[in-house]
Coordinates of C-alpha atoms in Angstrom, one line a residue:
M60 CA 0.1 -0.4 0.5
P61 CA 1.1 3.4 -1.1
I62 CA 2.0 5.8 2.1
Y63 CA 0.2 9.0 2.4
E64 CA 0.3 11.7 5.0
Y65 CA -2.9 11.4 7.1
V66 CA -4.1 12.7 10.7
D67 CA -5.2 11.2 13.8
T68 CA -7.7 13.4 14.8
H69 CA -8.8 11.5 18.0
S70 CA -6.8 8.9 19.9
H71 CA -6.2 8.1 23.8
L72 CA -2.5 8.1 23.6
D73 CA -2.5 8.3 27.5
M74 CA -4.4 5.4 28.6
P75 CA -2.2 2.2 29.9
E76 CA -3.2 0.0 26.8
F77 CA 0.7 1.8 25.4
D78 CA 2.1 1.7 28.6
A79 CA 4.6 -1.4 27.6
D80 CA 5.1 0.1 24.4
R81 CA 4.8 3.9 23.4
Q82 CA 7.2 4.8 21.9
E83 CA 7.1 1.4 19.1
M84 CA 3.3 2.6 18.1
L85 CA 4.2 5.3 17.5
R86 CA 7.4 5.4 15.2
R87 CA 4.7 2.7 13.5
A88 CA 2.9 5.5 13.0
F89 CA 4.7 7.6 11.5
E90 CA 6.3 4.7 9.4
N91 CA 2.5 4.4 7.7
G92 CA 2.0 8.3 7.1
V93 CA 0.2 9.0 10.3
K94 CA 2.4 11.9 11.0
T95 CA 0.3 13.9 13.0
I96 CA -2.0 12.7 15.8
I97 CA -4.0 14.5 18.1
T98 CA -4.5 12.9 21.8
T99 CA -7.9 13.3 23.7
G100 CA -8.3 13.4 27.7
I101 CA -11.8 12.3 29.6
D102 CA -11.3 14.0 32.3
I103 CA -8.8 16.8 34.1
P104 CA -5.3 13.9 34.8
S105 CA -6.3 12.8 31.3
S106 CA -6.4 16.1 30.1
Q107 CA -2.9 17.0 31.2
K108 CA -1.2 13.7 30.5
A109 CA -2.7 14.7 26.6
I110 CA -0.5 18.0 27.1
D111 CA 2.5 16.3 28.6
L112 CA 2.8 13.7 25.7
A113 CA 1.9 16.7 22.8
A114 CA 4.9 18.4 24.8
A115 CA 7.1 15.4 24.7
N116 CA 6.6 15.2 20.5
P117 CA 6.3 17.1 18.5
A118 CA 4.0 15.1 16.2
I119 CA 1.1 15.1 18.7
Y120 CA -1.1 17.8 20.1
A121 CA -3.7 18.0 22.6
A122 CA -7.5 18.2 23.7
V123 CA -9.0 18.6 26.5
G124 CA -12.1 18.2 28.2
I125 CA -14.4 16.2 30.2
H126 CA -16.0 12.6 28.6
P127 CA -19.9 12.7 29.6
Q128 CA -19.2 9.3 31.2
E129 CA -16.9 10.9 33.4
C130 CA -19.1 13.7 34.8
T131 CA -20.3 12.1 38.3
G132 CA -18.8 14.1 40.5
V133 CA -17.2 17.1 38.6
T134 CA -16.9 20.6 40.6
E135 CA -16.3 23.6 39.9
A136 CA -12.8 23.6 41.0
D137 CA -12.0 21.1 37.4
F138 CA -13.6 23.5 35.4
E139 CA -11.6 26.4 36.7
R140 CA -9.0 23.4 36.1
L141 CA -10.0 22.6 32.9
E142 CA -10.3 26.9 31.7
L143 CA -5.9 26.8 32.7
L144 CA -5.2 23.8 30.8
V145 CA -7.0 25.0 27.5
K146 CA -4.7 27.7 27.6
C147 CA -1.2 25.3 27.1
E148 CA 0.9 25.2 24.2
K149 CA -0.5 23.0 21.3
V150 CA -4.1 22.9 23.0
V151 CA -6.2 22.3 19.5
A152 CA -9.1 21.3 20.8
I153 CA -11.7 20.8 23.8
G154 CA -12.9 17.7 24.3
E155 CA -14.2 14.5 24.8
C156 CA -16.8 16.1 25.4
G157 CA -21.0 15.6 24.7
L158 CA -23.7 13.3 25.6
D159 CA -23.9 9.4 26.4
Y160 CA -27.2 8.1 26.7
Y161 CA -26.3 4.5 25.8
R162 CA -24.3 4.3 28.9
D163 CA -25.2 6.5 31.6
Y164 CA -22.4 6.4 33.7
S165 CA -23.5 9.9 34.4
P166 CA -26.9 11.5 35.2
R167 CA -27.8 13.1 32.4
H168 CA -28.3 16.8 33.9
T169 CA -24.6 16.7 34.7
Q170 CA -23.8 15.6 31.5
L171 CA -26.0 18.4 30.5
E172 CA -24.0 21.0 32.6
T173 CA -20.6 19.4 31.6
L174 CA -21.3 20.1 28.0
Y175 CA -22.6 23.5 28.4
H176 CA -19.3 24.1 30.1
H177 CA -17.2 23.0 27.1
L178 CA -19.5 25.2 25.0
D179 CA -18.8 28.2 27.3
L180 CA -14.7 27.7 26.3
A181 CA -15.3 27.5 22.8
D182 CA -16.6 30.2 23.0
Q183 CA -14.1 32.1 25.3
T184 CA -11.2 30.2 23.3
G185 CA -12.2 29.8 19.6
L186 CA -10.7 26.3 19.9
P187 CA -13.0 23.8 18.3
L188 CA -15.2 21.1 19.8
I189 CA -14.5 17.4 19.6
I190 CA -18.0 15.9 20.5
H191 CA -19.1 12.3 21.9
C192 CA -22.6 11.6 21.1
R193 CA -24.2 7.9 21.5
Q194 CA -27.7 7.8 21.4
A195 CA -28.2 11.6 22.5
E196 CA -28.7 12.8 18.9
E197 CA -32.0 14.7 19.4
D198 CA -30.9 16.6 22.6
V199 CA -27.1 17.2 20.5
L200 CA -28.0 18.7 17.5
K201 CA -31.0 21.1 19.4
I202 CA -28.2 22.5 21.8
L203 CA -25.6 22.5 19.6
S204 CA -27.7 24.4 16.5
D205 CA -28.7 26.8 19.3
W206 CA -25.1 27.0 20.7
S207 CA -24.0 27.9 16.6
A208 CA -26.8 30.4 15.6
Q209 CA -25.0 32.4 18.6
S210 CA -22.0 31.7 17.9
P211 CA -19.8 34.4 15.5
A212 CA -17.5 31.8 13.2
S213 CA -19.1 30.4 10.2
A214 CA -16.9 26.9 10.6
G215 CA -14.7 25.2 11.6
K216 CA -17.2 24.5 14.9
G217 CA -15.0 21.1 15.6
V218 CA -16.4 17.6 15.1
I219 CA -19.1 15.2 15.6
H220 CA -17.1 12.1 16.8
C221 CA -17.4 8.5 15.7
F222 CA -20.9 9.3 14.0
S223 CA -23.1 6.9 12.7
G224 CA -26.1 8.0 11.6
S225 CA -28.2 9.3 8.5
A226 CA -27.2 11.3 5.5
E227 CA -29.7 13.8 6.9
T228 CA -27.9 14.1 10.5
A229 CA -24.7 14.4 9.7
F230 CA -25.6 17.5 7.1
K231 CA -27.3 18.7 9.8
Y232 CA -24.2 18.9 11.6
I233 CA -21.8 20.1 8.7
N234 CA -24.9 23.0 8.8
M235 CA -23.3 24.1 11.6
G236 CA -20.0 24.5 10.7
F237 CA -18.9 20.9 12.1
Y238 CA -17.1 18.3 10.8
I239 CA -17.9 14.2 10.5
G240 CA -15.3 11.6 12.3
L241 CA -15.2 8.4 10.8
G242 CA -13.0 5.8 12.2
A243 CA -12.3 2.0 11.7
Y244 CA -15.9 1.1 12.7
I245 CA -16.9 2.2 9.7
G246 CA -15.9 -1.5 8.0
Y247 CA -17.7 -3.5 10.4
P248 CA -20.3 -5.3 9.4
S249 CA -22.5 -3.9 11.8
S250 CA -22.0 -0.5 10.2
R251 CA -22.6 -1.3 6.7
K252 CA -26.5 0.0 7.1
Y253 CA -24.4 3.5 7.3
H254 CA -22.5 2.9 3.6
S255 CA -25.1 5.3 2.2
A256 CA -24.7 8.0 4.5
F257 CA -21.1 7.9 4.5
A258 CA -20.4 7.9 0.6
A259 CA -23.1 10.4 0.6
I260 CA -21.3 13.0 3.1
P261 CA -19.2 15.1 0.9
L262 CA -15.3 14.2 1.5
E263 CA -14.0 18.3 2.3
H264 CA -16.0 17.9 5.7
I265 CA -14.4 14.4 7.1
V266 CA -11.7 14.0 8.9
L267 CA -9.9 10.7 10.2
E268 CA -9.5 9.5 13.3
T269 CA -8.6 5.7 15.7
D270 CA -10.2 6.7 19.0
C271 CA -7.6 4.1 20.0
P272 CA -7.0 2.2 22.2
F273 CA -10.8 1.5 20.9
L274 CA -12.3 0.1 17.4
P275 CA -9.8 -1.7 16.1
P276 CA -10.2 -1.9 12.2
Q277 CA -11.8 -5.3 11.4
T278 CA -8.9 -7.0 10.6
H279 CA -7.8 -6.6 14.2
R280 CA -11.2 -7.5 16.2
G281 CA -10.0 -8.4 19.2
E282 CA -6.8 -6.2 19.0
R283 CA -6.2 -2.7 20.3
N284 CA -6.3 0.1 17.9
E285 CA -3.2 2.8 16.9
P286 CA -2.9 5.2 15.0
A287 CA -0.9 3.0 12.4
Y288 CA -4.0 1.4 11.5
I289 CA -5.6 5.2 9.8
P290 CA -4.3 3.9 6.3
L291 CA -7.0 1.5 6.6
T292 CA -9.9 3.2 7.4
A293 CA -9.0 5.3 4.5
A294 CA -9.0 2.3 2.5
T295 CA -12.0 1.2 3.2
L296 CA -13.7 5.0 2.9
A297 CA -12.4 5.6 -0.2
E298 CA -13.5 2.0 -1.5
I299 CA -17.2 3.0 0.1
K300 CA -17.3 6.2 -1.8
N301 CA -15.5 5.3 -5.2
L302 CA -12.6 7.1 -4.4
G303 CA -8.9 6.6 -4.7
T304 CA -7.2 6.2 -1.1
N305 CA -4.7 8.9 -2.3
E306 CA -7.5 11.2 -2.6
V307 CA -9.3 10.7 0.9
A308 CA -5.8 11.0 2.3
S309 CA -5.2 14.2 1.0
A310 CA -9.0 15.4 2.0
T311 CA -8.9 14.5 5.3
T312 CA -5.6 15.5 6.0
A313 CA -5.8 18.8 4.4
N314 CA -9.9 19.1 6.8
A315 CA -7.9 18.2 9.7
R316 CA -4.9 20.9 9.1
R317 CA -7.9 23.1 8.8
L318 CA -9.9 22.8 11.3
F319 CA -7.3 22.0 14.5
H320 CA -5.5 25.1 13.0
L321 CA -1.6 22.6 12.5
D322 CA -0.1 24.7 9.9
K323 CA 0.4 27.3 12.3

């Protein structure tokens, strides 16, 4: 497979699954063309770890936030700490934040309160959001629609992480200024029902992500996911959209660099 340049826009490199071979994992990513990786916080400690990883490696950038499943017990001190973390060098996004009504690990009112804090922080900083939405589409669409209508920026509001939905829903997000994040799960048998939607989403509104160590490609099910597998996702998307892998690589990399201001 030819080597193209990619950006993994959503990983969790701080997680213990990478402790034994983190440097080797990064080497494999770079050898496979994944030249830039955004590692994404899910709470205050992991957000700090994301910043530390970014500081130690020129190819890594950080996103800071509180995942909806990690909202239980969140305090004003946590939000104040987040406001400090977002000012750190190489922080390029706010998240992972959003709503998760599938697990309901955190009370919904707490998830909503926490999401609104992230939206306020995006307004203050101008940074894009990384939005998690699982079985909460109605609320997320309404909240982001209301927020987007009041936000001055017309594009680059953020990314809808791990999107699985209809083309109609995707275009609602796109019209608000969001990009659509797609990962290796698009190649799972269970995702075939979404292929027509993935095919309909314009390439200029798509970014690629792993969500590693979770959601490995179909050919690596049962294994740990890692950024080196991004080219497999690009090839799958190219097949779904009847495009060349080079077209997918070029467009999604340009989209990621534009959205997260990675060329500054």
